[in-house]
CSV table of C-alpha atoms in Angstrom, one decimal:
chain,number,residue,atom,x,y,z
A,1,MET,CA,9.7,19.7,-4.3
A,2,ARG,CA,6.3,18.5,-3.2
A,3,GLY,CA,6.0,16.7,0.1
A,4,TYR,CA,9.0,16.2,2.4
A,5,ARG,CA,12.7,15.4,2.1
A,6,ASP,CA,12.4,12.6,4.8
A,7,LEU,CA,10.4,11.1,7.6
A,8,ARG,CA,11.8,13.6,10.2
A,9,HIS,CA,10.7,16.6,8.1
A,10,LEU,CA,7.2,15.2,7.9
A,11,LEU,CA,7.0,14.5,11.6
A,12,GLN,CA,7.9,18.1,12.4
A,13,VAL,CA,5.1,19.3,10.1
A,14,LEU,CA,2.6,16.9,11.7
A,15,ARG,CA,3.7,18.0,15.2
A,16,ASP,CA,3.2,21.7,14.2
A,17,GLN,CA,-0.3,20.9,12.9
A,18,GLY,CA,-1.4,18.9,15.9
A,19,GLU,CA,-1.4,15.7,13.9
A,20,LEU,CA,1.3,13.9,16.0
A,21,HIS,CA,0.8,12.7,19.6
A,22,GLU,CA,3.9,11.6,21.6
A,23,ILE,CA,3.4,9.0,24.3
A,24,ASN,CA,6.1,9.5,26.9
A,25,VAL,CA,5.0,6.9,29.5
A,26,GLY,CA,6.3,3.4,29.3
A,27,VAL,CA,4.3,0.9,27.2
A,28,ASP,CA,4.7,-2.9,26.9
A,29,HIS,CA,5.9,-4.1,23.5
A,30,GLU,CA,4.2,-7.5,24.1
A,31,TRP,CA,0.6,-6.2,23.9
A,32,GLU,CA,0.2,-2.5,24.6
A,33,VAL,CA,1.5,-0.9,21.4
A,34,GLY,CA,-0.8,-2.8,19.2
A,35,ALA,CA,-3.8,-2.2,21.5
A,36,ILE,CA,-3.2,1.5,21.6
A,37,CYS,CA,-2.9,1.7,17.8
A,38,ARG,CA,-6.1,-0.3,17.3
A,39,GLU,CA,-8.1,2.1,19.6
A,40,ASN,CA,-6.4,5.2,18.0
A,41,ASP,CA,-7.3,4.0,14.5
A,42,ASP,CA,-10.9,3.4,15.5
A,43,ARG,CA,-11.1,6.9,16.8
A,44,PHE,CA,-9.4,8.3,13.6
A,45,GLY,CA,-6.8,9.7,16.0
A,46,PRO,CA,-3.4,11.4,15.3
A,47,ALA,CA,-0.2,9.8,14.3
A,48,LEU,CA,1.6,8.3,17.3
A,49,MET,CA,5.2,8.4,18.5
A,50,PHE,CA,6.0,5.9,21.3
A,51,ASN,CA,9.1,7.2,23.2
A,52,LYS,CA,9.4,4.5,25.9
A,53,ILE,CA,8.7,1.0,24.6
A,54,SER,CA,9.7,-1.6,27.3
A,55,THR,CA,13.5,-1.5,27.6
A,56,PHE,CA,14.2,0.1,24.2
A,57,THR,CA,15.4,3.7,23.8
A,58,THR,CA,14.6,4.0,20.0
A,59,PRO,CA,11.2,5.6,19.5
A,60,LEU,CA,8.5,4.1,17.2
A,61,VAL,CA,6.2,6.0,15.0
A,62,ALA,CA,2.9,4.6,13.6
A,63,GLY,CA,-0.3,6.0,11.9
A,64,ILE,CA,1.3,8.7,9.8
A,65,PHE,CA,-0.9,7.9,6.8
A,66,ALA,CA,-3.9,6.6,8.8
A,67,THR,CA,-6.3,9.5,7.7
A,68,LEU,CA,-6.9,11.1,4.4
A,69,ARG,CA,-5.8,14.4,5.7
A,70,ARG,CA,-2.4,13.1,6.8
A,71,TYR,CA,-2.0,11.2,3.6
A,72,GLY,CA,-2.5,14.5,1.7
A,73,ILE,CA,-0.1,16.3,4.0
A,74,ALA,CA,2.5,13.7,3.4
A,75,LEU,CA,2.4,14.1,-0.3
A,76,GLY,CA,2.2,17.9,-0.2
A,77,LEU,CA,-1.4,18.0,-1.5
A,78,PRO,CA,-3.7,21.0,-0.6
A,79,ASP,CA,-6.0,20.5,2.3
A,80,LEU,CA,-9.1,19.6,0.4
A,81,ASP,CA,-12.4,17.8,1.3
A,82,GLY,CA,-14.4,15.0,-0.4
A,83,LYS,CA,-13.9,14.3,-4.0
A,84,GLU,CA,-11.5,17.2,-4.5
A,85,LYS,CA,-9.0,15.4,-2.3
A,86,PHE,CA,-9.2,12.2,-4.3
A,87,ASP,CA,-9.0,14.1,-7.5
A,88,ALA,CA,-5.8,15.8,-6.3
A,89,ALA,CA,-4.3,12.5,-5.3
A,90,ALA,CA,-5.3,10.9,-8.6
A,91,SER,CA,-3.7,13.8,-10.6
A,92,LEU,CA,-0.5,13.5,-8.6
A,93,TRP,CA,-0.3,9.7,-9.1
A,94,ASN,CA,-1.1,10.1,-12.8
A,95,GLU,CA,1.7,12.6,-13.1
A,96,ALA,CA,4.1,10.2,-11.4
A,97,TYR,CA,3.3,7.4,-13.7
A,98,LEU,CA,3.5,9.5,-16.9
A,99,ASN,CA,6.6,11.5,-15.8
A,100,PRO,CA,8.7,9.5,-13.3
A,101,VAL,CA,11.8,11.2,-12.0
A,102,ALA,CA,14.9,9.0,-11.9
A,103,PRO,CA,16.8,8.9,-8.6
A,104,ARG,CA,20.2,10.6,-8.0
A,105,GLN,CA,23.1,8.7,-6.4
A,106,VAL,CA,25.1,10.4,-3.7
A,107,SER,CA,28.4,9.6,-1.9
A,108,GLU,CA,27.4,10.6,1.7
A,109,ALA,CA,24.1,10.1,3.5
A,110,PRO,CA,22.4,10.3,6.9
A,111,CYS,CA,21.5,6.6,6.8
A,112,LYS,CA,25.3,5.9,7.1
A,113,GLU,CA,26.0,7.8,10.3
A,114,VAL,CA,26.3,4.6,12.4
A,115,PHE,CA,27.7,1.3,11.2
A,116,ILE,CA,27.0,-2.1,12.8
A,117,GLY,CA,29.1,-5.0,11.5
A,118,GLU,CA,27.8,-8.6,11.2
A,119,ASP,CA,29.5,-9.7,14.4
A,120,LYS,CA,27.6,-7.0,16.4
A,121,VAL,CA,24.1,-7.4,14.8
A,122,ASN,CA,21.3,-8.0,17.3
A,123,LEU,CA,17.7,-7.6,16.0
A,124,TRP,CA,16.3,-8.0,19.5
A,125,SER,CA,17.9,-4.8,20.7
A,126,ASP,CA,17.9,-1.1,19.7
A,127,PRO,CA,17.3,0.3,17.1
A,128,PHE,CA,14.4,-2.3,16.8
A,129,PRO,CA,11.6,-1.7,19.3
A,130,VAL,CA,9.5,-4.3,17.4
A,131,PRO,CA,6.1,-5.0,19.2
A,132,ARG,CA,3.9,-8.0,19.0
A,133,TRP,CA,1.4,-6.2,16.9
A,134,HIS,CA,-1.5,-8.6,17.6
A,135,PRO,CA,-2.0,-10.8,20.7
A,136,LEU,CA,-2.1,-14.1,18.6
A,137,ASP,CA,0.9,-13.3,16.4
A,138,GLY,CA,3.5,-16.1,16.3
A,139,GLY,CA,6.4,-13.7,16.5
A,140,TYR,CA,7.7,-10.2,16.1
A,141,MET,CA,7.2,-8.5,12.7
A,142,LEU,CA,10.1,-6.1,12.1
A,143,GLY,CA,8.8,-5.1,8.7
A,144,THR,CA,5.2,-3.8,8.3
A,145,LEU,CA,5.9,-0.4,6.7
A,146,HIS,CA,9.3,-0.4,5.1
A,147,ALA,CA,11.1,-1.1,1.8
A,148,VAL,CA,12.5,-4.5,0.9
A,149,ILE,CA,15.0,-3.7,-1.9
A,150,THR,CA,16.2,-6.2,-4.5
A,151,LYS,CA,17.7,-5.9,-7.9
A,152,ASP,CA,17.3,-7.8,-11.2
A,153,PRO,CA,20.8,-9.2,-11.9
A,154,ASP,CA,20.3,-8.8,-15.7
A,155,THR,CA,18.7,-5.4,-16.1
A,156,GLY,CA,19.6,-3.6,-12.8
A,157,TRP,CA,15.9,-2.9,-12.2
A,158,HIS,CA,15.5,-2.2,-8.4
A,159,ASN,CA,12.3,-3.3,-6.8
A,160,CYS,CA,11.1,-1.8,-3.5
A,161,GLY,CA,8.2,-3.6,-1.9
A,162,THR,CA,6.6,-3.9,1.6
A,163,TYR,CA,7.2,-7.6,2.1
A,164,ARG,CA,7.0,-8.4,5.7
A,165,ASN,CA,9.8,-9.7,7.8
A,166,GLN,CA,9.6,-11.7,11.1
A,167,ILE,CA,12.6,-11.8,13.4
A,168,LEU,CA,13.8,-15.4,13.6
A,169,ASN,CA,16.9,-14.8,15.8
A,170,GLU,CA,19.4,-12.0,16.5
A,171,LYS,CA,20.9,-12.2,13.0
A,172,ARG,CA,18.2,-13.6,10.8
A,173,LEU,CA,14.8,-12.5,9.4
A,174,TRP,CA,12.1,-14.4,7.6
A,175,GLN,CA,11.4,-13.0,4.1
A,176,SER,CA,8.2,-13.2,2.0
A,177,THR,CA,9.0,-14.2,-1.6
A,178,GLN,CA,5.6,-15.1,-2.9
A,179,LYS,CA,5.5,-16.5,-6.4
A,180,GLY,CA,4.6,-13.9,-9.0
A,181,ARG,CA,5.7,-11.0,-6.9
A,182,HIS,CA,8.5,-8.8,-8.3
A,183,ASN,CA,11.0,-9.9,-5.6
A,184,TRP,CA,10.3,-13.5,-6.6
A,185,ILE,CA,11.2,-12.7,-10.2
A,186,HIS,CA,14.6,-11.5,-8.9
A,187,PHE,CA,14.9,-14.4,-6.6
A,188,GLU,CA,14.4,-16.9,-9.4
A,189,LYS,CA,17.1,-15.3,-11.4
A,190,TYR,CA,19.6,-15.6,-8.6
A,191,ARG,CA,18.6,-19.2,-8.0
A,192,ALA,CA,19.3,-19.9,-11.6
A,193,LEU,CA,22.8,-18.4,-11.2
A,194,GLY,CA,23.4,-20.5,-8.1
A,195,LYS,CA,24.0,-17.3,-6.0
A,196,PRO,CA,22.4,-15.9,-2.9
A,197,MET,CA,20.3,-12.8,-3.5
A,198,PRO,CA,21.5,-9.5,-2.0
A,199,VAL,CA,18.7,-7.6,-0.1
A,200,ALA,CA,18.4,-4.4,1.8
A,201,ILE,CA,15.6,-3.3,4.1
A,202,ALA,CA,15.0,0.4,4.6
A,203,LEU,CA,13.0,1.6,7.6
A,204,GLY,CA,11.8,5.2,8.3
A,205,LEU,CA,11.2,6.2,4.7
A,206,ASP,CA,10.6,9.4,2.7
A,207,PRO,CA,6.8,9.5,2.6
A,208,ALA,CA,6.6,9.4,-1.2
A,209,LEU,CA,8.6,6.2,-1.2
A,210,ALA,CA,6.6,4.7,1.6
A,211,VAL,CA,3.3,5.0,-0.3
A,212,THR,CA,4.9,3.8,-3.5
A,213,CYS,CA,6.2,0.6,-1.8
A,214,VAL,CA,2.7,-0.6,-0.8
A,215,THR,CA,1.4,0.1,-4.4
A,216,PRO,CA,1.4,-2.6,-7.1
A,217,VAL,CA,3.7,-0.6,-9.5
A,218,PRO,CA,4.0,-2.4,-12.9
A,219,ARG,CA,6.8,-4.9,-13.5
A,220,ASP,CA,10.2,-3.4,-14.6
A,221,VAL,CA,9.1,0.1,-13.3
A,222,ASP,CA,11.4,1.4,-10.7
A,223,GLU,CA,9.6,2.5,-7.5
A,224,TYR,CA,12.4,5.0,-6.8
A,225,SER,CA,11.4,6.8,-10.0
A,226,VAL,CA,7.7,6.7,-9.3
A,227,ALA,CA,8.4,8.1,-5.8
A,228,GLY,CA,10.5,10.8,-7.5
A,229,GLY,CA,7.5,11.7,-9.7
A,230,LEU,CA,5.3,12.0,-6.6
A,231,ARG,CA,7.9,14.3,-4.9
A,232,GLY,CA,8.7,16.3,-8.1
A,233,GLU,CA,12.4,15.8,-7.7
A,234,PRO,CA,14.9,12.8,-7.5
A,235,LEU,CA,15.2,10.6,-4.5
A,236,GLU,CA,18.7,10.4,-3.2
A,237,LEU,CA,20.2,7.0,-3.2
A,238,ILE,CA,23.5,5.6,-1.9
A,239,ARG,CA,25.3,2.3,-2.5
A,240,ALA,CA,24.9,-0.3,0.3
A,241,GLU,CA,27.9,-1.4,2.3
A,242,THR,CA,27.8,-5.1,1.5
A,243,SER,CA,26.4,-5.2,-2.1
A,244,ASP,CA,25.8,-3.0,-5.1
A,245,LEU,CA,22.2,-2.3,-4.1
A,246,LEU,CA,21.2,1.3,-4.0
A,247,VAL,CA,19.3,2.3,-0.8
A,248,PRO,CA,17.4,5.5,0.2
A,249,ALA,CA,20.0,8.0,1.6
A,250,ARG,CA,17.7,9.7,4.0
A,251,ALA,CA,16.1,6.5,5.5
A,252,GLU,CA,16.4,6.1,9.3
A,253,ILE,CA,17.7,2.5,9.3
A,254,ILE,CA,19.2,0.2,6.6
A,255,ILE,CA,19.5,-3.6,7.2
A,256,GLU,CA,21.7,-5.4,4.7
A,257,GLY,CA,21.9,-9.1,4.0
A,258,GLU,CA,21.4,-11.9,1.5
A,259,ILE,CA,18.8,-14.7,0.9
A,260,PRO,CA,20.1,-18.2,0.3
A,261,THR,CA,18.6,-19.6,-2.9
A,262,ASN,CA,19.2,-23.3,-2.2
A,263,GLU,CA,15.8,-25.0,-2.2
A,264,GLU,CA,16.7,-27.1,0.8
A,265,ASP,CA,18.0,-24.1,2.8
A,266,ARG,CA,14.6,-22.8,4.0
A,267,ILE,CA,13.0,-22.2,7.4
A,268,PRO,CA,10.0,-24.5,8.5
A,269,GLY,CA,7.4,-21.7,8.9
A,270,GLU,CA,6.5,-18.1,9.8
A,271,GLY,CA,3.6,-16.5,11.5
A,272,PRO,CA,0.7,-16.6,12.3
A,273,PHE,CA,0.1,-12.8,11.9
A,274,GLY,CA,-2.9,-10.5,12.0
A,275,GLU,CA,-3.4,-9.9,8.3
A,276,PHE,CA,-4.7,-7.0,6.3
A,277,ALA,CA,-8.1,-8.6,5.9
A,278,GLY,CA,-8.7,-8.2,9.6
A,279,TYR,CA,-8.3,-11.8,10.7
A,280,GLN,CA,-5.6,-13.8,12.2
A,281,GLY,CA,-3.5,-15.7,9.6
A,282,PHE,CA,-1.9,-19.1,9.8
A,283,THR,CA,1.6,-20.4,10.0
A,284,LYS,CA,3.3,-20.4,6.5
A,285,GLY,CA,6.2,-22.4,5.4
A,286,PRO,CA,8.7,-23.4,4.4
A,287,ARG,CA,10.1,-19.9,3.6
A,288,GLU,CA,13.2,-18.1,2.6
A,289,TYR,CA,15.2,-16.1,5.1
A,290,ILE,CA,17.7,-13.2,5.2
A,291,ASN,CA,21.1,-13.6,6.8
A,292,ILE,CA,22.0,-10.1,8.1
A,293,LYS,CA,25.4,-8.9,7.1
A,294,ALA,CA,25.4,-5.3,8.4
A,295,ILE,CA,23.2,-2.5,9.7
A,296,THR,CA,23.6,1.3,9.2
A,297,HIS,CA,21.4,4.0,10.7
A,298,ARG,CA,21.1,7.6,11.7
A,299,ARG,CA,22.3,8.8,15.0
A,300,ASP,CA,19.2,8.6,17.3
A,301,PRO,CA,17.1,6.7,14.7
A,302,ILE,CA,13.4,6.5,14.5
A,303,PHE,CA,11.7,3.1,13.9
A,304,GLN,CA,8.6,3.0,11.9
A,305,GLY,CA,5.9,0.4,11.7
A,306,THR,CA,2.1,0.0,11.3
A,307,LEU,CA,-0.7,-2.1,12.7
A,308,GLU,CA,-2.2,-4.3,10.0
A,309,GLY,CA,-5.8,-5.5,10.3
A,310,ARG,CA,-9.3,-4.5,9.6
A,311,PRO,CA,-10.2,-0.9,8.5
A,312,PRO,CA,-9.9,1.8,9.5
A,313,ASN,CA,-6.2,1.8,9.7
A,314,GLU,CA,-3.0,3.2,8.1
A,315,SER,CA,-2.6,0.3,5.7
A,316,THR,CA,-6.1,0.6,4.2
A,317,VAL,CA,-5.6,4.3,3.5
A,318,MET,CA,-2.2,3.9,1.9
A,319,ARG,CA,-3.1,0.7,0.0
A,320,GLY,CA,-6.6,1.9,-1.0
A,321,ILE,CA,-5.4,5.1,-2.6
A,322,GLY,CA,-2.3,3.6,-4.2
A,323,ARG,CA,-4.1,0.5,-5.5
A,324,SER,CA,-6.9,2.6,-7.0
A,325,MET,CA,-4.3,4.6,-8.9
A,326,ALA,CA,-2.4,1.5,-9.9
A,327,LEU,CA,-5.5,-0.2,-11.2
A,328,LYS,CA,-6.5,2.9,-13.2
A,329,GLU,CA,-2.9,3.0,-14.7
A,330,HIS,CA,-3.2,-0.7,-15.5
A,331,LEU,CA,-6.5,-0.1,-17.4
A,332,ARG,CA,-4.9,2.8,-19.3
A,333,ARG,CA,-1.9,0.6,-20.2
A,334,VAL,CA,-3.9,-2.3,-21.6
A,335,GLY,CA,-6.0,0.2,-23.6
A,336,VAL,CA,-9.5,0.0,-22.1
A,337,LEU,CA,-11.4,3.1,-23.3
A,338,GLY,CA,-13.6,5.5,-21.4
A,339,ILE,CA,-12.2,5.0,-17.9
A,340,ILE,CA,-13.3,8.0,-15.7
A,341,ASP,CA,-12.2,7.0,-12.2
A,342,VAL,CA,-11.3,3.9,-10.1
A,343,CYS,CA,-11.7,3.2,-6.4
A,344,VAL,CA,-10.3,0.1,-4.7
A,345,THR,CA,-12.5,0.5,-1.6
A,346,MET,CA,-11.0,0.7,1.9
A,347,GLY,CA,-14.0,-1.1,3.3
A,348,GLY,CA,-13.0,-4.0,1.0
A,349,ALA,CA,-9.6,-4.2,2.8
A,350,SER,CA,-8.2,-2.2,0.0
A,351,GLN,CA,-8.0,-5.4,-1.9
A,352,PHE,CA,-11.2,-7.3,-2.7
A,353,HIS,CA,-13.7,-4.6,-4.0
A,354,ALA,CA,-13.2,-2.2,-6.9
A,355,VAL,CA,-15.6,0.4,-8.4
A,356,VAL,CA,-14.9,1.7,-11.9
A,357,ALA,CA,-16.7,4.7,-13.4
A,358,ILE,CA,-16.7,4.7,-17.2
A,359,HIS,CA,-18.2,6.5,-20.2
A,360,LYS,CA,-20.0,3.5,-21.6
A,361,SER,CA,-19.6,3.5,-25.4
A,362,TYR,CA,-20.2,0.1,-27.0
A,363,PRO,CA,-21.7,-3.3,-26.3
A,364,GLY,CA,-19.5,-5.4,-24.1
A,365,HIS,CA,-17.7,-2.4,-22.7
A,366,VAL,CA,-18.6,-3.1,-19.1
A,367,ARG,CA,-17.6,-6.8,-19.4
A,368,GLU,CA,-14.3,-5.7,-20.9
A,369,VAL,CA,-13.6,-3.5,-17.9
A,370,MET,CA,-14.4,-6.4,-15.5
A,371,ALA,CA,-12.1,-8.8,-17.3
A,372,ASN,CA,-9.2,-6.4,-17.3
A,373,VAL,CA,-9.7,-5.6,-13.6
A,374,TRP,CA,-9.6,-9.4,-12.8
A,375,GLY,CA,-6.6,-9.7,-15.1
A,376,HIS,CA,-4.3,-7.3,-13.1
A,377,PRO,CA,-1.2,-9.4,-12.4
A,378,ASN,CA,-0.5,-8.3,-8.9
A,379,MET,CA,-3.9,-7.5,-7.5
A,380,ALA,CA,-6.7,-9.9,-6.5
A,381,VAL,CA,-10.0,-8.0,-6.9
A,382,LYS,CA,-12.9,-10.3,-6.4
A,383,HIS,CA,-15.9,-8.0,-6.8
A,384,VAL,CA,-16.1,-5.3,-9.5
A,385,VAL,CA,-18.8,-2.7,-9.8
A,386,VAL,CA,-18.9,-0.7,-13.0
A,387,VAL,CA,-20.9,2.6,-12.9
A,388,ASP,CA,-21.6,5.5,-15.2
A,389,GLU,CA,-19.7,8.7,-15.3
A,390,ASP,CA,-22.3,10.5,-13.1
A,391,ILE,CA,-21.4,8.2,-10.1
A,392,ASP,CA,-18.4,9.0,-8.0
A,393,PRO,CA,-16.7,5.6,-7.2
A,394,TRP,CA,-15.4,7.1,-3.9
A,395,ASN,CA,-18.9,7.8,-2.7
A,396,SER,CA,-20.3,4.6,-1.3
A,397,GLN,CA,-23.8,5.9,-1.0
A,398,LYS,CA,-23.9,6.9,-4.7
A,399,VAL,CA,-22.5,3.5,-5.7
A,400,GLU,CA,-25.1,1.7,-3.6
A,401,TRP,CA,-27.8,3.9,-5.1
A,402,ALA,CA,-26.6,3.0,-8.6
A,403,ILE,CA,-26.8,-0.7,-7.7
A,404,ALA,CA,-30.2,-0.3,-6.2
A,405,THR,CA,-31.7,1.7,-9.2
A,406,ARG,CA,-29.9,0.4,-12.3
A,407,VAL,CA,-29.3,-3.3,-11.7
A,408,GLN,CA,-31.3,-6.4,-12.4
A,409,ALA,CA,-29.5,-9.4,-10.9
A,410,GLY,CA,-30.3,-11.8,-13.7
A,411,ARG,CA,-29.1,-9.4,-16.4
A,412,ASP,CA,-26.3,-7.4,-14.7
A,413,VAL,CA,-24.5,-9.7,-12.3
A,414,GLU,CA,-21.6,-11.7,-13.8
A,415,ILE,CA,-20.1,-14.6,-11.8
A,416,VAL,CA,-16.9,-16.3,-12.8
A,417,LYS,CA,-16.3,-19.6,-11.0
A,418,ASP,CA,-12.9,-20.5,-9.6
A,419,GLY,CA,-11.1,-17.2,-10.2
A,420,ARG,CA,-7.9,-16.1,-8.5
A,421,THR,CA,-7.6,-14.6,-5.1
A,422,VAL,CA,-4.9,-14.2,-2.4
A,423,ILE,CA,-4.1,-16.9,0.1
A,424,LEU,CA,-5.0,-14.4,2.9
A,425,ASP,CA,-8.7,-14.2,1.8
A,426,PRO,CA,-10.6,-15.7,4.8
A,427,SER,CA,-13.8,-16.3,2.8
A,428,GLN,CA,-12.4,-19.7,1.8
A,429,PRO,CA,-11.1,-22.5,3.9
A,430,ILE,CA,-7.3,-23.0,3.8
A,431,SER,CA,-7.4,-25.8,1.2
A,432,LYS,CA,-9.1,-23.4,-1.3
A,433,ARG,CA,-7.4,-20.1,-0.3
A,434,VAL,CA,-6.0,-19.3,-3.8
A,435,TRP,CA,-9.4,-19.7,-5.5
A,436,SER,CA,-12.5,-17.5,-5.4
A,437,ASP,CA,-15.6,-17.0,-7.3
A,438,LEU,CA,-15.5,-13.5,-9.0
A,439,MET,CA,-18.5,-11.2,-9.2
A,440,GLY,CA,-19.0,-8.3,-11.5
A,441,ILE,CA,-22.0,-5.9,-11.2
A,442,ASP,CA,-23.0,-3.8,-14.2
A,443,ALA,CA,-24.5,-0.8,-12.4
A,444,THR,CA,-24.6,1.4,-15.5
A,445,ARG,CA,-27.9,2.7,-16.9
A,446,PRO,CA,-29.7,-0.1,-18.9
A,447,GLU,CA,-30.1,2.2,-21.9
A,448,ARG,CA,-30.2,-0.5,-24.6
A,449,GLU,CA,-33.1,-2.3,-22.8
A,450,TYR,CA,-35.0,1.0,-22.6
A,451,GLU,CA,-34.3,1.8,-26.3
A,452,ALA,CA,-35.6,-1.7,-27.3
A,453,GLU,CA,-39.0,-0.6,-25.9
A,454,GLY,CA,-38.9,2.9,-27.4
A,455,GLU,CA,-38.2,4.5,-24.1
A,456,THR,CA,-35.4,6.4,-22.4
A,457,PHE,CA,-33.9,5.9,-19.0
A,458,PRO,CA,-35.5,8.5,-16.6
A,459,PRO,CA,-33.5,11.7,-16.1
A,460,LEU,CA,-32.1,12.6,-12.7
A,461,ALA,CA,-34.3,14.6,-10.4
A,462,ASP,CA,-31.4,17.0,-9.6
A,463,PRO,CA,-30.7,20.7,-10.2
A,464,THR,CA,-28.9,21.4,-13.5
A,465,PRO,CA,-25.1,21.6,-13.4
A,466,GLU,CA,-25.4,25.3,-14.2
A,467,GLN,CA,-27.8,25.8,-11.2
A,468,LEU,CA,-25.4,23.9,-8.9
A,469,LYS,CA,-22.5,26.0,-10.0
A,470,LYS,CA,-24.3,29.2,-9.2
A,471,VAL,CA,-25.1,27.8,-5.7
A,472,GLN,CA,-21.5,26.7,-5.2
A,473,ASN,CA,-20.2,30.2,-6.1
A,474,ARG,CA,-22.6,31.8,-3.5
A,475,TRP,CA,-21.9,29.2,-0.8
A,476,LYS,CA,-20.1,31.5,1.6
A,477,GLN,CA,-22.9,34.2,1.0
A,478,TYR,CA,-25.3,31.6,2.4
A,479,GLY,CA,-23.4,31.8,5.7
A,480,PHE,CA,-21.6,28.4,5.4
């Protein structure tokens, strides 16, 4: 097995490697947890465990995936630097997509050690030390790094996604069911049946499942199986207490409930919340909600969450790597040729900017790449830069150099008016939030233009690959 059997296993490894800091003094859940996380992320600090949040006794962990080193540790990757680390992550994700490992159902599980029936449910008490993550948030977001689990009533396909949940009262959570998302597909089928939709929320996840849940895995592909591919062995699942949903057996906490599908039975609004783009959002509504039917958890459970917002933070690392691999897989599935590497940049909030390196082979190749990036059904990339195979998309300086030395704006910049974006994109006023101009930059070598004048594009002023290889082999001899 690569990686770790559960969150606790990973926490022990991080503790042993000096990558986990435990805060044992009391902190205020109203403001202090979020402020500490923001300062820690800006310092690229360790993962955090808060052991005394206000009156709660359940500890909260955050920041486990907030650096590339910890992301690699969590997935069992070697401790590499630079491009080698991204290459190792890309190889692992590629293996998971090509060779997913189906989950295994078990009859007993740690997540069932404690049972709380519907009459005893209280989301304002332990095991839920939910902070107000940002000072202007309109409520308490219980779900920021978790799995919301639903199932297609026709096919049995389980979807696990990180769709946030705000606490409404002691027995009810707000639920995001945005049109086009995979949980919305399930929701629409239950609404057609005239039945409420069963849902489970898993907190404190196996790290492979945690990174899969924030990744736009293709429709009808089971996140449990992709996570199994990342681990190299099956995830253990167990049947929920109040439905036939299968939930992760080694999670810390499972919340079970159902979402009413009656159009009139919706709450007036949710939020605002500090969004992934780094700005405060707005109140959304009306929205669906979850009526909680039961809670199960481990003895002495650990709550897990994350601070959303501007980079650097945990969300941008997890989403940036996962979305890069998902976009590369999308381009492979639709048949675009010559794709070398893909980076959905963390500075672009792991959403809005993508760089694609290709082996350019035919006229229109670059525009075909742009069109298919914009066409991904569950991503909203606004700006696409296409570069040659000699440019590492993960190296922002090399990408900028390619733009500076290979681009003429009138020839190489493509603008599409009124394209699609997400409603959380703050570059538009609220009335236009689902629309955005799209921009593609062809930063590949303008070889055809040179050929038309009988010239060739200038060669690089770099050592030859053979010379660099010899230097790399002697690097330690140089005293480095």
